[in-house]
Structures are given as C-alpha cells and as structure tokens.
GROMACS .gro file of C-alpha atoms in nm:
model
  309
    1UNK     CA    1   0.000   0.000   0.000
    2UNK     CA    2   0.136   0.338  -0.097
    3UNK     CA    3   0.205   0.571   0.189
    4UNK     CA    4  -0.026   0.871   0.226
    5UNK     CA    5  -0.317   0.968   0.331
    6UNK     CA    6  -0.604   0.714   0.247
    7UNK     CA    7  -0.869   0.863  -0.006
    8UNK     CA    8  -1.176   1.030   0.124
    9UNK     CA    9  -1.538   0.866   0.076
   10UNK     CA   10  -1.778   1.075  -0.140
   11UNK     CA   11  -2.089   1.140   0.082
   12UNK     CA   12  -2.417   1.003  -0.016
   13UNK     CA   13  -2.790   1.034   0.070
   14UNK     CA   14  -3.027   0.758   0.222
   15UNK     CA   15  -3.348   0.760   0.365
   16UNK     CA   16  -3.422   0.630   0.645
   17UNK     CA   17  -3.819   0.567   0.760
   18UNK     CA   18  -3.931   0.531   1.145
   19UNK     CA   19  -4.233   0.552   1.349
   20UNK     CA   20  -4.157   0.833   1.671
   21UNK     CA   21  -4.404   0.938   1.883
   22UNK     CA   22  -4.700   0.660   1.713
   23UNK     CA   23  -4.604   0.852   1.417
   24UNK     CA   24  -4.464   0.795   1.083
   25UNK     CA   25  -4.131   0.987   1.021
   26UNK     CA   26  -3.837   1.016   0.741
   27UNK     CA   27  -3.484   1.106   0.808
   28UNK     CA   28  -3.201   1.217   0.568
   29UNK     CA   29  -2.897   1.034   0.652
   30UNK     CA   30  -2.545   1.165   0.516
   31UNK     CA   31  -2.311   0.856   0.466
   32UNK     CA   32  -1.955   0.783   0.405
   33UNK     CA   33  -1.896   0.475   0.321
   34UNK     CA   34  -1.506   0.326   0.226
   35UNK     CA   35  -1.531   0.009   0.043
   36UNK     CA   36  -1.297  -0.114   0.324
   37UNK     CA   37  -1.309   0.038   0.686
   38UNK     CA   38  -1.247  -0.016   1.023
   39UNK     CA   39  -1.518   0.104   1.220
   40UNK     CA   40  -1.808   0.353   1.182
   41UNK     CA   41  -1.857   0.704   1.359
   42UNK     CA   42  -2.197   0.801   1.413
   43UNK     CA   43  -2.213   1.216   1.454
   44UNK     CA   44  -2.462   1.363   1.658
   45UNK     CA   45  -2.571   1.764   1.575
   46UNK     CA   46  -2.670   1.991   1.812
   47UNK     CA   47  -3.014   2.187   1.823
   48UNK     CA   48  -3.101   2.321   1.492
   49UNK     CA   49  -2.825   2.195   1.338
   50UNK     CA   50  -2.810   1.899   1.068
   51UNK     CA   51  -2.581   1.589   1.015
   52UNK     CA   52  -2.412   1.849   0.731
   53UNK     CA   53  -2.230   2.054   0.981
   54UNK     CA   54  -2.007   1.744   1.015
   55UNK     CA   55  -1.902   1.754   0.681
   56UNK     CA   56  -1.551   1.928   0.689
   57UNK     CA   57  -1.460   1.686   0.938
   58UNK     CA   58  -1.640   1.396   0.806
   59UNK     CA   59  -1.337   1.433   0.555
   60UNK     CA   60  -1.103   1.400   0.772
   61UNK     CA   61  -1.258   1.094   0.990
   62UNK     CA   62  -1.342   0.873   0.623
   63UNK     CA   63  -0.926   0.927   0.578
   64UNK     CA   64  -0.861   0.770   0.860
   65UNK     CA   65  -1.098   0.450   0.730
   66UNK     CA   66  -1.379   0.557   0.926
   67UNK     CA   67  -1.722   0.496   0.775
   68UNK     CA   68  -1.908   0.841   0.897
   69UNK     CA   69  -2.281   0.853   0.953
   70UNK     CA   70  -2.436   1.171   0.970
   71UNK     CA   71  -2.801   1.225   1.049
   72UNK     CA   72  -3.006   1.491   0.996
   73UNK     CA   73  -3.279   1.485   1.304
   74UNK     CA   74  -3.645   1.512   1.188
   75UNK     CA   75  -3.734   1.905   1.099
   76UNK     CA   76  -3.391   1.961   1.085
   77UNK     CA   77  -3.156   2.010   0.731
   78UNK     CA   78  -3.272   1.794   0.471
   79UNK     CA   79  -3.505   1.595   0.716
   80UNK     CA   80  -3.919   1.715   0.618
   81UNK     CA   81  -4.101   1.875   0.854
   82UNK     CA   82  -4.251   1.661   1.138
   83UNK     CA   83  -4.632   1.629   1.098
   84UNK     CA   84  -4.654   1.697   1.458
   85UNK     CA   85  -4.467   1.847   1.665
   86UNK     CA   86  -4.494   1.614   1.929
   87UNK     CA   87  -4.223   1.393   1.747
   88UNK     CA   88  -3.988   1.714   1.841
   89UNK     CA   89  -3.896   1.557   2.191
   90UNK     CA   90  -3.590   1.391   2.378
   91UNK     CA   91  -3.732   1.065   2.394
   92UNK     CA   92  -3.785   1.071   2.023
   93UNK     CA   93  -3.422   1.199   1.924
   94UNK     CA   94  -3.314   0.887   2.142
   95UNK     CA   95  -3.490   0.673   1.985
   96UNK     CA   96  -3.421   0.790   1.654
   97UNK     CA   97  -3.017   0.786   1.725
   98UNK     CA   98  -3.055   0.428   1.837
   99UNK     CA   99  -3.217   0.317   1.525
  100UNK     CA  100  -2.953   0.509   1.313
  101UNK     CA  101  -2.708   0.302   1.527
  102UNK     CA  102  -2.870  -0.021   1.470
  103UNK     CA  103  -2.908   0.062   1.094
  104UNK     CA  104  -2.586   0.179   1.024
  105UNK     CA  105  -2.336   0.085   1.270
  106UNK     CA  106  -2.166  -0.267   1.195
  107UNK     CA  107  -1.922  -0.414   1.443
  108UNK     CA  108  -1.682  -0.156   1.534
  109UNK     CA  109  -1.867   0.183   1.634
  110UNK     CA  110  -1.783   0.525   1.792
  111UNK     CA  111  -2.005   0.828   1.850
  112UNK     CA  112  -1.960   1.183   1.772
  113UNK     CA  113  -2.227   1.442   1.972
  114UNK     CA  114  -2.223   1.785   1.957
  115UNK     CA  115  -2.359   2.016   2.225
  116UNK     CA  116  -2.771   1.936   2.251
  117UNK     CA  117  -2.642   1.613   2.034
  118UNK     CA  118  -2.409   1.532   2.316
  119UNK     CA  119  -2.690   1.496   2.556
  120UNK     CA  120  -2.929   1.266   2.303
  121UNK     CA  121  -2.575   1.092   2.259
  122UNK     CA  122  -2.548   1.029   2.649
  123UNK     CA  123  -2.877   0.968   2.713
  124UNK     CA  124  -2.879   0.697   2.458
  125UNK     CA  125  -2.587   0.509   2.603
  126UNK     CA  126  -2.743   0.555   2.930
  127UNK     CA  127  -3.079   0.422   2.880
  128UNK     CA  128  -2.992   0.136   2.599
  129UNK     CA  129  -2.690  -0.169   2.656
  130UNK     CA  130  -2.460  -0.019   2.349
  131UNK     CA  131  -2.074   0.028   2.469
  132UNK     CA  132  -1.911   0.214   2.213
  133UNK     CA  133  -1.548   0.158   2.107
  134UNK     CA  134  -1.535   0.544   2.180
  135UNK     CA  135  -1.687   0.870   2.167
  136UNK     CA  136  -1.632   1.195   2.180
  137UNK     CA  137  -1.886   1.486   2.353
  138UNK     CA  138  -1.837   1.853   2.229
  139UNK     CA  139  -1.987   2.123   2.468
  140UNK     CA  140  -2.181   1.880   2.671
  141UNK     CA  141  -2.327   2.063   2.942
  142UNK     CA  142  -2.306   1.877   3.302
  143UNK     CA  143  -2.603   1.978   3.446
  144UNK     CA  144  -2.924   2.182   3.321
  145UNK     CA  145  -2.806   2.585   3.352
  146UNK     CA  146  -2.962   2.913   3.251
  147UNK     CA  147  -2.727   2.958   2.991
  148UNK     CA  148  -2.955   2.665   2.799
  149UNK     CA  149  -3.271   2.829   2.792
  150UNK     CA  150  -3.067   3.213   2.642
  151UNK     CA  151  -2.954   2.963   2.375
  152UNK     CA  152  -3.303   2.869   2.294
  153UNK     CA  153  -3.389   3.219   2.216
  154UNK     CA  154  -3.089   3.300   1.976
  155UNK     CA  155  -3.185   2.966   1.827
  156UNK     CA  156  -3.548   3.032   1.797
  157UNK     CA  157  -3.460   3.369   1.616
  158UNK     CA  158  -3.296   3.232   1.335
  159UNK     CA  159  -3.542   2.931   1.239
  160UNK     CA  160  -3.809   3.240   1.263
  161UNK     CA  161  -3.677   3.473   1.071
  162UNK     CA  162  -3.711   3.482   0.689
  163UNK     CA  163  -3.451   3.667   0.439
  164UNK     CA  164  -3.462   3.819   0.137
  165UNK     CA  165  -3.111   3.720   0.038
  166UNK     CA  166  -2.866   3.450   0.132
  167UNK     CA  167  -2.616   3.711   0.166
  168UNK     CA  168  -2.824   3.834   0.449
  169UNK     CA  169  -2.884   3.502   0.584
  170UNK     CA  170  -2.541   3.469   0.579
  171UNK     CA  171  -2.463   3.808   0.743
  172UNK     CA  172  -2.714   3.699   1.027
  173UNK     CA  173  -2.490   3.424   1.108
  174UNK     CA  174  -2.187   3.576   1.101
  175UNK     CA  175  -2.315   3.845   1.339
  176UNK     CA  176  -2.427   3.583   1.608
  177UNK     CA  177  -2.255   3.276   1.540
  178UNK     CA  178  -1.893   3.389   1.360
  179UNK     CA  179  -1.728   3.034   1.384
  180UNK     CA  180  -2.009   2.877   1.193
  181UNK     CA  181  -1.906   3.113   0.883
  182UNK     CA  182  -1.529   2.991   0.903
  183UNK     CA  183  -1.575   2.774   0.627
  184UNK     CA  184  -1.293   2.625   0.388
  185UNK     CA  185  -1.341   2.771   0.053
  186UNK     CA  186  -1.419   2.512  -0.142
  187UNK     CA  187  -1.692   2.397   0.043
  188UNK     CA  188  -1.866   2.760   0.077
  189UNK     CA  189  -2.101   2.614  -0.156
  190UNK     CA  190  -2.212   2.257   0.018
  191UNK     CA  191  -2.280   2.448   0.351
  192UNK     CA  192  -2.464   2.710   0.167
  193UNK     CA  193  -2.716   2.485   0.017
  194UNK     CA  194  -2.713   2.281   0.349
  195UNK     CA  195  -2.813   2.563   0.588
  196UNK     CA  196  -3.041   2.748   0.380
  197UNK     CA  197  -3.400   2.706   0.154
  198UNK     CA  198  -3.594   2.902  -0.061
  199UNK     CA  199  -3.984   2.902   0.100
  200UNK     CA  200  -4.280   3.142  -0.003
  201UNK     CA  201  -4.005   3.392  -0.178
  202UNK     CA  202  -3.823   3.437   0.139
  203UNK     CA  203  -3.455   3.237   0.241
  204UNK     CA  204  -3.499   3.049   0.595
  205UNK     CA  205  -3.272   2.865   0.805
  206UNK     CA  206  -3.328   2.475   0.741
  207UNK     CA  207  -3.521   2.388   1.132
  208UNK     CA  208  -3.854   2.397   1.161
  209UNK     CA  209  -3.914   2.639   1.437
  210UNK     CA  210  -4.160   2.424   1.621
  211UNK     CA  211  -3.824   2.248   1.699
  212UNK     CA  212  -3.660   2.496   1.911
  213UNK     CA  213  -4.029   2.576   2.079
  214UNK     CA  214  -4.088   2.216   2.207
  215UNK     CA  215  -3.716   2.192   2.365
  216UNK     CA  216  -3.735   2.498   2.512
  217UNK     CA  217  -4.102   2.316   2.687
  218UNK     CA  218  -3.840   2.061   2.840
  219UNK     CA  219  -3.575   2.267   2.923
  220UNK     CA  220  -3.681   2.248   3.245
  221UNK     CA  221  -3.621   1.886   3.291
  222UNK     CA  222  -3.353   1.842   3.560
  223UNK     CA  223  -3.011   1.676   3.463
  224UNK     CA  224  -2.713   1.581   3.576
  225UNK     CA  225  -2.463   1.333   3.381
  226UNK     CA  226  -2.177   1.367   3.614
  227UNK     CA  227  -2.234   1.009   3.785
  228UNK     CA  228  -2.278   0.853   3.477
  229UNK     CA  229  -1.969   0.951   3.341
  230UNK     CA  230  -1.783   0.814   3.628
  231UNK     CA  231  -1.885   0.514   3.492
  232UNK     CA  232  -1.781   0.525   3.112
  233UNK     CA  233  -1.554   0.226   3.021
  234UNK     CA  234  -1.485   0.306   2.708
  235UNK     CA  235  -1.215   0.621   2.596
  236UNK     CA  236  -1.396   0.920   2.585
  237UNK     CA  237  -1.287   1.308   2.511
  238UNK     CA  238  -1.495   1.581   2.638
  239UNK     CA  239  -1.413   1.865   2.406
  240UNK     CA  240  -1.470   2.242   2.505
  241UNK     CA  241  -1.461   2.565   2.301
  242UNK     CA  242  -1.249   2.862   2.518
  243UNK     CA  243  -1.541   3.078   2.554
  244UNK     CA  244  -1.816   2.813   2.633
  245UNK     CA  245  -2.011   2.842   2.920
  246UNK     CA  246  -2.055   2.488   2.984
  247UNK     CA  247  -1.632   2.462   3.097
  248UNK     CA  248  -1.551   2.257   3.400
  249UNK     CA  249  -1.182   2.208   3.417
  250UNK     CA  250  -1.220   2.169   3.808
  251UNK     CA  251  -1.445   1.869   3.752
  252UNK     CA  252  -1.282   1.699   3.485
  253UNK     CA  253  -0.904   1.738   3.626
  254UNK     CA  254  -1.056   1.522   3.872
  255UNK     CA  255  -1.235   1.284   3.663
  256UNK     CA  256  -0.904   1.236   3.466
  257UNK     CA  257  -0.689   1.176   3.788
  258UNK     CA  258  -0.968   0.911   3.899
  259UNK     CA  259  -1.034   0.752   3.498
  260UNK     CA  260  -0.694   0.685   3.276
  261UNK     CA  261  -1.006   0.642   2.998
  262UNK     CA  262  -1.111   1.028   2.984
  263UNK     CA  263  -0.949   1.325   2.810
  264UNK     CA  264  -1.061   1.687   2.829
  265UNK     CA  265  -0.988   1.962   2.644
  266UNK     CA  266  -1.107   2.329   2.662
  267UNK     CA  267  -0.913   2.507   2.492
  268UNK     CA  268  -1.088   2.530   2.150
  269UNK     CA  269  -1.126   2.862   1.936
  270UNK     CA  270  -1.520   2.934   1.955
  271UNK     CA  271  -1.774   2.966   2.197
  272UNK     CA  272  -2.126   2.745   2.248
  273UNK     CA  273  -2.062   2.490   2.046
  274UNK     CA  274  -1.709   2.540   1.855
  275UNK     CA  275  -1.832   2.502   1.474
  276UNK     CA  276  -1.526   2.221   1.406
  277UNK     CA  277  -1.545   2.382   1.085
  278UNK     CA  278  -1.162   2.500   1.082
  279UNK     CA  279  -0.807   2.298   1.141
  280UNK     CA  280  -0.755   2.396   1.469
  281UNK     CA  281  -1.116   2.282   1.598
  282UNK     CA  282  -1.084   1.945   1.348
  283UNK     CA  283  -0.736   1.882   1.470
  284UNK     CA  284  -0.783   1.702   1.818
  285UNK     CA  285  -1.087   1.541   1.712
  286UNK     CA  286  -0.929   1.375   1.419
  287UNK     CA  287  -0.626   1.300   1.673
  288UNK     CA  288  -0.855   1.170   1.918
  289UNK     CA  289  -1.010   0.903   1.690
  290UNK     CA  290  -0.671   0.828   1.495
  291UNK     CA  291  -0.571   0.653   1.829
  292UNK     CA  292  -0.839   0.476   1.822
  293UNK     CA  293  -0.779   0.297   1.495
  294UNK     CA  294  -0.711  -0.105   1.553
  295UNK     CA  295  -0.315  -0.164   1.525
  296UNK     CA  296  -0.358  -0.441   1.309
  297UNK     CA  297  -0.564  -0.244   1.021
  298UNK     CA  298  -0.425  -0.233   0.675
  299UNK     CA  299  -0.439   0.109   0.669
  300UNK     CA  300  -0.245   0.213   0.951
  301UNK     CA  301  -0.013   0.414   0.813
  302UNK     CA  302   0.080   0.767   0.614
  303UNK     CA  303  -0.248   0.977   0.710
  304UNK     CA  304  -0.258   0.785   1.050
  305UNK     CA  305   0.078   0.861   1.131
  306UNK     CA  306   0.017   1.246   1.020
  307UNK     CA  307  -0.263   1.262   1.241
  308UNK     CA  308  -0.081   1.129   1.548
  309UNK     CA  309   0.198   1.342   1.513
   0.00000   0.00000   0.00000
C-alpha cells in the first residue's frame, strides 16, 4: 500500500423511515462509506443543526478509514417537517439515534455528539446496553443551567426569521454565530445549500421552528450526567470551546486523575458549540479518533501517522 493519506469517501444520501411518537417519520442520513473500513462514527448535531455541519470533518474521519454517519434529526436540514410536533422531543431523538445506530453501525462503532447532540448521545448510552469503542462529547453541558434556555432564544430567532437574500442570511450568522461562517473555501457552496431554503419567496434557516419551541417546553427537565460519566468504560474526550459556558476544568481534572479512559480539552477557538469547521477545531478530534484505529488495520499508516503526530 502506498504511503499517504487514504482517499476520502464521497458522501451520499439515504433515507431512512421510522415511526416516533405513534407517528410515521423520514430522516435524511449523510453517509460515508469506504469500500474497506475499520469502524463507523456516528455524529450527533446539536439543536437546529443537521448531520451536514459534520461535513468538513467527516473528511477528515473517512481518511482515517472511518465509515461516517451523519443524520439529519427530523425538521432539521434535509429531514421534512414533522407532521406533529410532538415527534420534536428527547425521547424521540433517542430513539431515533438508536435506530440510526442499529441501521448503520456494523461491528466496530464510535459516536460523535455535539452540544444538545451530546446529551441525546449520552442519554442513549445511558438508557440502551450499546458500549461504544469510543466517543467523543463537544460542549456537553453537566447539568441543566440558565445559559440553555438564552440559547433557545438565539436559536429560535434564526429558524423564525425569513430573508430576502442568502447574503443576508449569511450576514445573520456571522453576526451571532462567527465560527459557523469559518468555512474552507471550497466547500462555501455545500454548507450554503445545506443551511439554507428558498420558501414562499423568502430564504430560511433549514429547522422547523416548532423544533426549538418544544425543547425549550423541556428545558426544564432536571439533569445531571456527572455520575454517569464516572462510569464510562470506554475512551472518551470531552471537548470544550475557550469561551463556552458549559467549561468545568475543576471537575474533569478530577475525573481524569480518577479515569486513565477520559481526556478533556477546553481550549478550542469558539464559543457554544465550537463550529469544528476550521483545522484547529478538526485537529484534536481527528487525533482523538486516529488513536483509536485497531493496530492491526491495513491502513495504519501515512495519514494515521500524520494525524498522530
């Protein structure tokens, strides 16, 4: 086998159909598929977002011989509209994650979740017997805080709100959510058509607002994950942008004394959640699951060595 990086895996579209809630449902699923891999990574998005904010990095993850799975939750991205609203809840996201898993995962799986994705992620592994190889949770806040229900309302702003332009879309983002506009250059274009839709003459965010209304209903639903980690066997990173509010470097320097299995970082450029959109954010995500790649795999070699050094 030459050395180098291993080629990436074009992404393609399935469907996937599921009853949530009593009701009938369809998903959009992004995969990556390799013709040969070693293990799958199923990505979780965060509130509002869809399995395509992954997509930078789901480059990066298929050349390491990853197959990457990237769902798009219902009423979010390319995911239709829920009939009712109802299907909009926790219980149904877990659900839904667990049947992605069972449809798509194969032998060998790890998890990717990313801030409100983090906590369907967790709750999933709580509540169902699925041990992961390994996962990684991005902005996974410990415990329910205040700062959750202020991110409901910048969230429920821009599913509501209805531009003339994508330019101004575009400038609406930037404004509120910078990192998310970081995007390389040649995929300006993919992210674009991901984000945004054309409905009744006006451009709209890609979430149907009733989304953000019916977490915001359960926001008030008391958590706390911090036992439960104590009890992960399997390696995890907890991954933290600088300016996130959801930081606990007390907690965790004391969960990594106690647990050789858990690595935390905090040190991320961004805010609530980092966008993973540039190098720097891809870079110790990518290194992360590059260790986790079996020793004895063909393709352990070139890219995999790049990525650990």
């Amino acid at each position: 086998m030459k050395d180098g990086p291993l080629p990436i895996a074009s992404e393609r579209r399935q469907s996937l159909r599921l009853t949530l809630q009593g009701i009938e449902a369809v998903v959009n699923v992004r995969v990556r598929r390799r013709p040969k891999s070693h293990g799958t990574i199923i990505c979780a998005p965060g509130l509002t977002a869809s399995g395509a904010e992954f997509h930078a990095l789901g480059g990066h993850l298929s050349a390491l011989g990853y197959d990457v799975i990237c769902p798009d939750w219902p009423g979010h991205g390319d995911s239709p509209y829920a009939p009712d609203a109802k299907i909009y809840s926790w219980d149904s996201y877990v659900k839904m994650l667990r049947i992605v898993y069972r449809a798509q995962g194969g032998a060998n799986v790890h998890f990717l979740g990313v801030s409100w994705g983090a906590i369907i992620l967790l709750l999933m592994l709580l509540v169902n017997p699925i041990r992961p190889r390994s996962a990684v949770f991005v902005d996974l806040p410990l415990s329910n805080r205040p700062e959750i229900a202020r991110a409901y309302e910048g969230m429920a702003k821009l599913c509501e709100t209805r531009f003339d332009s994508i330019e101004e879309a575009e400038s609406y983002l930037r404004e509120r959510r910078p990192d998310l506009v970081s995007v390389p250059p040649s995929m300006r274009s993919y992210y674009r058509d991901a984000r945004f839709a054309r409905r009744d003459g006006k451009i709209v965010y890609k979430c149907d607002p009733r989304v953000v209304s019916a977490a915001a209903a359960q926001s008030d639903r008391p958590f706390d994950f911090l036992d439960y980690i104590r009890h992960i066997a399997f390696e995890a990173l907890f991954l933290y942008g600088a300016n996130s509010p959801f930081r606990d470097p007390a907690t965790f320097s004391a969960l990594c004394r106690e647990m050789r299995n858990i690595e935390y970082i905090d040190t991320l450029e961004g805010g609530h959640p980092p966008g993973l959109l540039t190098d720097e954010q891809i870079r110790p995500v990518a290194s992360f699951f590059a260790r986790q790649v079996p020793a004895d795999w063909h393709g352990r070699d070139g890219g995999m060595a790049a990525e650990r050094r």
